[in-house]
Amino acid sequence: MTSVKEQEAIRKLMVFLQEWDSGHKVARTRILDSFIKSNNGKTEPELELEFSQGASLFLARLTAWLRMTYTHSTCLDKLLKSIGIFLSAAGGRRYLIEFLEIGGVMVLLEILGLNHLKEEDKRDSVKLLQLVANAGRKYKELICESYGVRCLAELLATSTSAEAQEDARVLLDSLGRGNPKYQNQVYKGLIAVLPCASPRAQQLALQTLGPMQELVGEAPPALVEPLLAVLGSAHLEVQHQDPKALCPREPMLAYIQQAAAAKAIGILAKESAEVAEELIQLKVVRGLMVAVGNAEHVPSQRHGSISLKYFVHTFPFVEEHVKKAVGDTLFQLFMDNPETWYTKMDPAQAEELASSLVDIPKDMARKQSTEAHSLPSSTRLRQGKLLST
């Protein structure tokens, strides 16, 4: 039986949903304003607490109203921002799935092609699509299968908002990485932008094509004509991109710092089991995997791999979570030779590694440490010898 407190919370939720269902534009606008103000940045558990474990019921209503009204811009900005609170909530993967199941991606892409809508609304749509893409490879594929590359390329080429163009470029760049099935589609979409009339769009397309060229390999014949055309551009920002559009980039200072941090983490962890446990709780395993996946800086990959080796070999639960995150093929490459693991990965695998989600409970390291200390000394001695070999 539910408690009196739970019954009251459920009653308040039903009253809230009834107010939404019976409300017209003004009432719903007020509800959205209040929701955005009170819930921005909340996690999935916090949203569920706010809605008495019924947050999905409100998300379903938001999505349904979006589908019915997006063409005539009824509270579109507030609707998109409210949905964004759900999609960006930490631990809220189920909200994303619920949004996709009712065709959320198609609605967002259609918004990009409606000329009468505000550029800010289109930016909000792109931001939601970026949240979808950030969820992993299969979600990037879903966007591409829904003609997302074409919609984003058209937005980049025709938008009058520099901010919207930059958002479209960032998402296209994201779709072109860790997405081998549609990598060439994104590449061709960027090439298609080059003949457009917008110098800003040409600049952004060239800026994105440069790094992508390293993934694609040999430039196709289709690139030659549009590239030669932009060489004649009178706009300085376009000329600035031409000489380096297809050239490798110098390592960033951040990459150098990343490699040094990965090396230092390994040294600190090996010196103290307590420190190693604290580092795991600080999600260092995820950071090391990002370093190993940084195909643009070999030292980051090497030091990240060596340090990750220690955590995997020392903590069985880390081994379990890393294997689950990267899959059997990549994990076997790691186990065969951690020091040269990164040399065996192709660009798609490296991007997949860098975007993998490793969710290790914070108390897992401390729990294993307690269990290990409760073992007989002879057993701990044998384990210590195994780890040192």
Short mmCIF file of C-alpha atoms in Angstrom, two decimals:
data_model
loop_
_atom_site.label_atom_id
_atom_site.label_comp_id
_atom_site.label_asym_id
_atom_site.label_seq_id
_atom_site.Cartn_x
_atom_site.Cartn_y
_atom_site.Cartn_z
CA MET A 1 0.00 0.00 0.00
CA THR A 2 1.13 3.52 -0.73
CA SER A 3 1.74 5.89 2.13
CA VAL A 4 -0.28 9.03 2.75
CA LYS A 5 2.68 11.09 1.54
CA GLU A 6 2.94 9.10 -1.68
CA GLN A 7 -0.80 9.39 -2.28
CA GLU A 8 -0.60 13.15 -1.88
CA ALA A 9 2.33 13.36 -4.33
CA ILE A 10 0.38 11.33 -6.89
CA ARG A 11 -2.66 13.53 -6.40
CA LYS A 12 -0.58 16.66 -7.06
CA LEU A 13 0.83 15.08 -10.22
CA MET A 14 -2.65 14.27 -11.52
CA VAL A 15 -3.82 17.82 -10.79
CA PHE A 16 -0.79 19.20 -12.65
CA LEU A 17 -1.40 16.97 -15.69
CA GLN A 18 -5.09 17.86 -15.75
CA GLU A 19 -4.18 21.55 -15.65
CA TRP A 20 -1.95 21.00 -18.68
CA ASP A 21 -4.51 18.93 -20.56
CA SER A 22 -7.29 21.45 -20.06
CA GLY A 23 -5.16 24.56 -20.51
CA HIS A 24 -4.92 26.67 -23.65
CA LYS A 25 -1.87 28.50 -25.00
CA VAL A 26 -1.63 31.10 -22.23
CA ALA A 27 -1.95 28.54 -19.42
CA ARG A 28 0.50 26.16 -21.03
CA THR A 29 2.99 28.95 -21.62
CA ARG A 30 2.86 29.77 -17.93
CA ILE A 31 3.43 26.10 -17.05
CA LEU A 32 6.41 25.90 -19.39
CA ASP A 33 7.97 29.06 -17.98
CA SER A 34 7.67 27.67 -14.46
CA PHE A 35 9.04 24.27 -15.49
CA ILE A 36 12.09 25.75 -17.21
CA LYS A 37 12.84 28.06 -14.29
CA SER A 38 12.56 25.30 -11.67
CA ASN A 39 14.08 22.27 -13.42
CA ASN A 40 16.90 23.41 -15.66
CA GLY A 41 19.97 21.24 -15.07
CA LYS A 42 18.20 18.58 -12.99
CA THR A 43 19.14 14.90 -13.16
CA GLU A 44 16.78 12.04 -13.95
CA PRO A 45 16.25 11.13 -10.27
CA GLU A 46 15.56 14.77 -9.45
CA LEU A 47 12.99 15.07 -12.24
CA GLU A 48 11.31 11.86 -11.13
CA LEU A 49 11.16 13.17 -7.58
CA GLU A 50 9.64 16.41 -8.86
CA PHE A 51 6.94 14.49 -10.75
CA SER A 52 6.36 11.66 -8.25
CA GLN A 53 7.97 9.11 -10.59
CA GLY A 54 5.78 10.29 -13.46
CA ALA A 55 8.06 12.67 -15.36
CA SER A 56 7.61 10.63 -18.55
CA LEU A 57 3.91 11.52 -18.53
CA PHE A 58 4.76 15.21 -18.83
CA LEU A 59 7.44 14.57 -21.46
CA ALA A 60 4.88 12.67 -23.54
CA ARG A 61 2.54 15.66 -23.40
CA LEU A 62 5.31 18.07 -24.38
CA THR A 63 6.28 15.92 -27.34
CA ALA A 64 2.68 15.49 -28.49
CA TRP A 65 2.08 19.25 -28.42
CA LEU A 66 5.34 19.82 -30.30
CA ARG A 67 4.21 17.47 -33.07
CA MET A 68 0.88 19.27 -33.38
CA THR A 69 2.11 22.88 -33.28
CA TYR A 70 5.71 23.14 -34.54
CA THR A 71 4.67 24.35 -37.99
CA HIS A 72 3.03 27.51 -36.64
CA SER A 73 5.47 28.26 -33.83
CA THR A 74 3.15 28.02 -30.82
CA CYS A 75 5.47 28.40 -27.82
CA LEU A 76 8.08 26.56 -29.90
CA ASP A 77 11.04 28.05 -28.07
CA LYS A 78 9.67 27.09 -24.65
CA LEU A 79 8.67 23.64 -25.84
CA LEU A 80 12.14 22.89 -27.20
CA LYS A 81 13.85 24.18 -24.07
CA SER A 82 11.55 22.08 -21.87
CA ILE A 83 12.22 18.94 -23.87
CA GLY A 84 15.91 19.76 -23.69
CA ILE A 85 15.75 19.59 -19.89
CA PHE A 86 14.67 15.96 -20.19
CA LEU A 87 17.13 14.98 -22.93
CA SER A 88 20.09 16.57 -21.15
CA ALA A 89 19.26 15.16 -17.70
CA ALA A 90 22.11 13.05 -16.32
CA GLY A 91 21.02 9.43 -16.23
CA GLY A 92 17.99 10.22 -18.38
CA ARG A 93 18.63 7.86 -21.31
CA ARG A 94 15.06 6.59 -21.08
CA TYR A 95 13.75 10.10 -21.75
CA LEU A 96 15.78 10.16 -24.96
CA ILE A 97 14.39 6.80 -26.04
CA GLU A 98 10.83 7.89 -25.29
CA PHE A 99 11.36 11.06 -27.35
CA LEU A 100 12.77 9.10 -30.29
CA GLU A 101 10.00 6.50 -30.24
CA ILE A 102 7.40 9.09 -31.17
CA GLY A 103 9.47 10.45 -34.08
CA GLY A 104 11.23 13.29 -32.27
CA VAL A 105 14.21 13.35 -34.64
CA MET A 106 12.01 13.84 -37.71
CA VAL A 107 10.18 16.74 -36.07
CA LEU A 108 13.44 18.47 -35.15
CA LEU A 109 14.79 18.05 -38.69
CA GLU A 110 11.59 19.38 -40.24
CA ILE A 111 11.85 22.49 -38.06
CA LEU A 112 15.23 23.22 -39.69
CA GLY A 113 13.60 23.44 -43.12
CA LEU A 114 10.73 25.79 -42.27
CA ASN A 115 11.69 29.23 -43.56
CA HIS A 116 9.11 31.14 -41.51
CA LEU A 117 10.46 29.94 -38.16
CA LYS A 118 12.96 31.96 -36.15
CA GLU A 119 16.66 31.16 -36.37
CA GLU A 120 16.74 30.79 -32.59
CA ASP A 121 14.15 28.00 -32.79
CA LYS A 122 16.28 26.23 -35.37
CA ARG A 123 19.31 26.58 -33.10
CA ASP A 124 17.37 24.97 -30.28
CA SER A 125 16.44 22.11 -32.60
CA VAL A 126 20.07 21.58 -33.57
CA LYS A 127 21.06 21.54 -29.89
CA LEU A 128 18.53 18.80 -29.20
CA LEU A 129 19.82 16.84 -32.18
CA GLN A 130 23.32 17.20 -30.74
CA LEU A 131 22.08 15.65 -27.49
CA VAL A 132 20.77 12.74 -29.54
CA ALA A 133 24.07 12.36 -31.40
CA ASN A 134 26.02 12.49 -28.14
CA ALA A 135 24.21 9.35 -26.98
CA GLY A 136 26.27 7.14 -29.29
CA ARG A 137 26.83 5.73 -32.74
CA LYS A 138 23.38 4.21 -33.33
CA TYR A 139 21.80 7.58 -32.56
CA LYS A 140 24.08 9.31 -35.05
CA GLU A 141 23.01 6.73 -37.60
CA LEU A 142 19.35 7.46 -36.84
CA ILE A 143 19.86 11.16 -37.58
CA CYS A 144 21.61 10.36 -40.86
CA GLU A 145 18.96 7.82 -41.86
CA SER A 146 16.37 10.56 -41.38
CA TYR A 147 18.09 12.79 -43.99
CA GLY A 148 19.72 14.78 -41.23
CA VAL A 149 22.92 15.47 -43.15
CA ARG A 150 21.00 17.13 -45.97
CA CYS A 151 18.92 19.24 -43.56
CA LEU A 152 21.99 20.40 -41.64
CA ALA A 153 23.98 21.15 -44.79
CA GLU A 154 21.09 23.26 -46.10
CA LEU A 155 20.87 25.11 -42.80
CA LEU A 156 24.61 25.77 -42.88
CA ALA A 157 24.42 27.05 -46.47
CA THR A 158 21.30 29.23 -46.17
CA SER A 159 21.01 30.44 -42.57
CA THR A 160 21.38 34.15 -41.88
CA SER A 161 22.50 33.47 -38.31
CA ALA A 162 26.21 32.91 -37.72
CA GLU A 163 25.38 31.12 -34.47
CA ALA A 164 22.98 28.72 -36.22
CA GLN A 165 25.59 28.03 -38.89
CA GLU A 166 28.20 27.22 -36.25
CA ASP A 167 25.78 24.90 -34.44
CA ALA A 168 25.05 23.09 -37.71
CA ARG A 169 28.79 22.75 -38.41
CA VAL A 170 29.47 21.31 -34.95
CA LEU A 171 26.73 18.72 -35.36
CA LEU A 172 27.91 17.76 -38.87
CA ASP A 173 31.41 17.34 -37.50
CA SER A 174 30.02 15.11 -34.74
CA LEU A 175 28.04 13.00 -37.23
CA GLY A 176 31.20 12.53 -39.29
CA ARG A 177 33.13 10.98 -36.40
CA GLY A 178 32.59 7.55 -34.86
CA ASN A 179 29.95 6.93 -37.52
CA PRO A 180 31.66 4.90 -40.28
CA LYS A 181 28.42 3.91 -42.00
CA TYR A 182 27.59 7.55 -42.81
CA GLN A 183 31.01 9.20 -42.67
CA ASN A 184 31.19 9.63 -46.45
CA GLN A 185 27.65 11.02 -46.53
CA VAL A 186 28.65 13.77 -44.10
CA TYR A 187 31.81 14.42 -46.09
CA LYS A 188 29.83 14.81 -49.33
CA GLY A 189 27.30 17.01 -47.55
CA LEU A 190 30.06 19.43 -46.57
CA ILE A 191 31.41 19.44 -50.13
CA ALA A 192 27.91 20.33 -51.34
CA VAL A 193 28.01 23.46 -49.15
CA LEU A 194 31.12 24.89 -50.85
CA PRO A 195 29.36 26.35 -53.95
CA CYS A 196 26.81 28.25 -51.82
CA ALA A 197 26.63 32.05 -51.71
CA SER A 198 27.54 32.39 -48.03
CA PRO A 199 31.26 33.02 -47.35
CA ARG A 200 30.69 32.11 -43.70
CA ALA A 201 29.22 28.74 -44.70
CA GLN A 202 32.14 28.11 -47.06
CA GLN A 203 34.60 28.91 -44.29
CA LEU A 204 32.89 26.57 -41.81
CA ALA A 205 32.60 23.76 -44.37
CA LEU A 206 36.32 24.00 -45.18
CA GLN A 207 37.14 24.16 -41.49
CA THR A 208 35.32 20.85 -40.96
CA LEU A 209 36.51 19.16 -44.14
CA GLY A 210 40.17 19.48 -43.10
CA PRO A 211 40.06 17.14 -40.09
CA MET A 212 37.58 14.85 -41.87
CA GLN A 213 39.97 14.41 -44.77
CA GLU A 214 42.29 12.51 -42.45
CA LEU A 215 39.47 10.03 -41.75
CA VAL A 216 38.27 9.72 -45.35
CA GLY A 217 41.75 9.33 -46.87
CA GLU A 218 42.24 10.17 -50.54
CA ALA A 219 40.20 13.14 -51.73
CA PRO A 220 37.51 12.13 -54.27
CA PRO A 221 37.26 13.80 -57.70
CA ALA A 222 34.00 15.46 -56.60
CA LEU A 223 35.99 17.70 -54.24
CA VAL A 224 38.23 19.21 -56.92
CA GLU A 225 35.78 21.52 -58.71
CA PRO A 226 34.14 23.13 -55.64
CA LEU A 227 37.53 23.50 -53.94
CA LEU A 228 39.00 25.23 -56.99
CA ALA A 229 35.96 27.52 -57.07
CA VAL A 230 36.43 28.71 -53.48
CA LEU A 231 40.12 29.35 -54.16
CA GLY A 232 38.94 32.35 -56.13
CA SER A 233 36.91 33.76 -53.27
CA ALA A 234 37.52 37.42 -52.47
CA HIS A 235 36.59 36.89 -48.82
CA LEU A 236 39.52 36.77 -46.43
CA GLU A 237 37.91 34.28 -44.06
CA VAL A 238 37.54 31.79 -46.91
CA GLN A 239 41.09 32.37 -48.15
CA HIS A 240 42.36 31.77 -44.61
CA GLN A 241 40.88 28.23 -44.61
CA ASP A 242 42.01 27.21 -48.12
CA PRO A 243 45.73 26.64 -47.51
CA LYS A 244 45.13 24.38 -44.52
CA ALA A 245 41.78 22.81 -45.29
CA LEU A 246 43.33 19.48 -46.17
CA CYS A 247 46.49 19.68 -44.04
CA PRO A 248 47.13 17.97 -40.69
CA ARG A 249 46.90 20.23 -37.64
CA GLU A 250 49.57 20.87 -35.03
CA PRO A 251 48.98 19.30 -31.60
CA MET A 252 46.98 21.54 -29.30
CA LEU A 253 48.34 22.59 -25.93
CA ALA A 254 45.38 20.82 -24.37
CA TYR A 255 46.53 17.53 -25.93
CA ILE A 256 49.98 17.94 -24.45
CA GLN A 257 48.42 18.55 -21.06
CA GLN A 258 46.13 15.56 -21.56
CA ALA A 259 49.10 13.24 -22.17
CA ALA A 260 50.93 14.55 -19.10
CA ALA A 261 47.82 14.11 -16.96
CA ALA A 262 47.33 10.52 -18.17
CA LYS A 263 50.94 9.70 -17.30
CA ALA A 264 50.72 11.32 -13.86
CA ILE A 265 47.50 9.43 -13.07
CA GLY A 266 49.24 6.12 -13.69
CA ILE A 267 52.17 7.04 -11.46
CA LEU A 268 49.94 8.19 -8.61
CA ALA A 269 47.69 5.14 -8.81
CA LYS A 270 50.60 2.69 -8.68
CA GLU A 271 52.06 4.37 -5.60
CA SER A 272 48.90 4.13 -3.47
CA ALA A 273 45.88 1.85 -3.60
CA GLU A 274 43.87 4.45 -1.69
CA VAL A 275 44.70 7.09 -4.28
CA ALA A 276 43.77 4.69 -7.07
CA GLU A 277 40.39 4.12 -5.45
CA GLU A 278 39.79 7.87 -5.11
CA LEU A 279 40.72 8.37 -8.77
CA ILE A 280 38.18 5.76 -9.86
CA GLN A 281 35.51 7.57 -7.89
CA LEU A 282 36.49 10.75 -9.74
CA LYS A 283 35.70 8.95 -13.03
CA VAL A 284 39.34 8.77 -14.13
CA VAL A 285 38.70 5.58 -16.12
CA ARG A 286 36.43 7.49 -18.49
CA GLY A 287 39.07 10.21 -18.89
CA LEU A 288 41.80 7.69 -19.72
CA MET A 289 39.58 6.12 -22.39
CA VAL A 290 39.06 9.54 -23.95
CA ALA A 291 42.85 10.01 -24.01
CA VAL A 292 43.37 6.63 -25.70
CA GLY A 293 40.77 7.57 -28.30
CA ASN A 294 42.51 10.86 -29.14
CA ALA A 295 43.82 9.85 -32.56
CA GLU A 296 45.24 13.33 -33.06
CA HIS A 297 47.89 12.96 -30.33
CA VAL A 298 49.86 9.73 -29.99
CA PRO A 299 51.40 10.56 -26.55
CA SER A 300 47.89 10.90 -25.11
CA GLN A 301 46.99 7.49 -26.51
CA ARG A 302 50.18 5.84 -25.25
CA HIS A 303 50.13 7.21 -21.69
CA GLY A 304 46.36 6.80 -21.43
CA SER A 305 46.65 3.14 -22.46
CA ILE A 306 49.48 2.37 -20.02
CA SER A 307 47.64 3.97 -17.09
CA LEU A 308 44.35 2.32 -18.02
CA LYS A 309 46.15 -1.04 -18.03
CA TYR A 310 46.93 -0.66 -14.32
CA PHE A 311 43.32 0.03 -13.36
CA VAL A 312 41.97 -2.83 -15.50
CA HIS A 313 44.48 -5.35 -14.15
CA THR A 314 44.10 -4.20 -10.55
CA PHE A 315 40.35 -3.77 -10.22
CA PRO A 316 38.18 -6.55 -11.71
CA PHE A 317 35.10 -4.33 -11.73
CA VAL A 318 36.99 -1.79 -13.87
CA GLU A 319 37.85 -4.58 -16.31
CA GLU A 320 34.19 -5.54 -16.43
CA HIS A 321 32.95 -2.00 -17.10
CA VAL A 322 35.63 -1.19 -19.69
CA LYS A 323 34.93 -4.41 -21.59
CA LYS A 324 31.22 -3.64 -21.57
CA ALA A 325 31.80 -0.09 -22.79
CA VAL A 326 34.22 -0.79 -25.68
CA GLY A 327 33.04 -4.23 -26.81
CA ASP A 328 34.84 -7.54 -27.15
CA THR A 329 36.96 -6.67 -30.20
CA LEU A 330 38.55 -3.50 -28.84
CA PHE A 331 38.92 -5.00 -25.39
CA GLN A 332 40.77 -8.03 -26.75
CA LEU A 333 43.20 -5.73 -28.55
CA PHE A 334 43.81 -4.01 -25.23
CA MET A 335 44.39 -7.24 -23.33
CA ASP A 336 46.77 -8.57 -26.00
CA ASN A 337 49.14 -5.61 -25.71
CA PRO A 338 48.02 -2.50 -23.77
CA GLU A 339 51.16 -0.53 -24.63
CA THR A 340 50.46 -0.65 -28.38
CA TRP A 341 46.68 -0.99 -28.25
CA TYR A 342 46.09 2.39 -29.85
CA THR A 343 48.19 1.50 -32.93
CA LYS A 344 45.76 -1.29 -33.82
CA MET A 345 42.67 0.94 -33.84
CA ASP A 346 41.18 2.52 -36.93
CA PRO A 347 39.77 6.08 -36.72
CA ALA A 348 36.21 4.84 -36.23
CA GLN A 349 37.24 2.61 -33.32
CA ALA A 350 39.21 5.45 -31.73
CA GLU A 351 36.19 7.76 -31.93
CA GLU A 352 33.96 5.02 -30.53
CA LEU A 353 36.36 4.58 -27.64
CA ALA A 354 36.49 8.30 -26.91
CA SER A 355 32.69 8.51 -26.85
CA SER A 356 32.10 5.35 -24.80
CA LEU A 357 30.14 5.76 -21.59
CA VAL A 358 31.68 4.08 -18.53
CA ASP A 359 29.42 4.29 -15.51
CA ILE A 360 31.25 2.90 -12.45
CA PRO A 361 29.37 3.43 -9.17
CA LYS A 362 31.29 5.75 -6.87
CA ASP A 363 31.42 3.29 -3.99
CA MET A 364 32.59 0.32 -6.08
CA ALA A 365 36.34 0.88 -5.51
CA ARG A 366 35.88 1.31 -1.77
CA LYS A 367 33.71 -1.80 -1.62
CA GLN A 368 36.32 -3.96 -3.36
CA SER A 369 39.06 -2.55 -1.15
CA THR A 370 37.07 -3.52 1.98
CA GLU A 371 36.45 -7.01 0.63
CA ALA A 372 40.11 -7.45 -0.30
CA HIS A 373 41.30 -6.50 3.19
CA SER A 374 38.87 -9.02 4.71
CA LEU A 375 40.59 -11.90 2.87
CA PRO A 376 43.21 -14.09 4.62
CA SER A 377 46.71 -12.69 4.37
CA SER A 378 47.88 -15.67 2.28
CA THR A 379 45.18 -14.95 -0.31
CA ARG A 380 46.10 -11.24 -0.45
CA LEU A 381 49.74 -12.24 -0.91
CA ARG A 382 48.89 -14.46 -3.86
CA GLN A 383 46.80 -11.68 -5.43
CA GLY A 384 49.63 -9.21 -4.98
CA LYS A 385 52.04 -11.51 -6.74
CA LEU A 386 49.63 -11.99 -9.64
CA LEU A 387 49.20 -8.22 -10.05
CA SER A 388 52.94 -7.64 -10.07
CA THR A 389 53.58 -10.07 -12.91
#
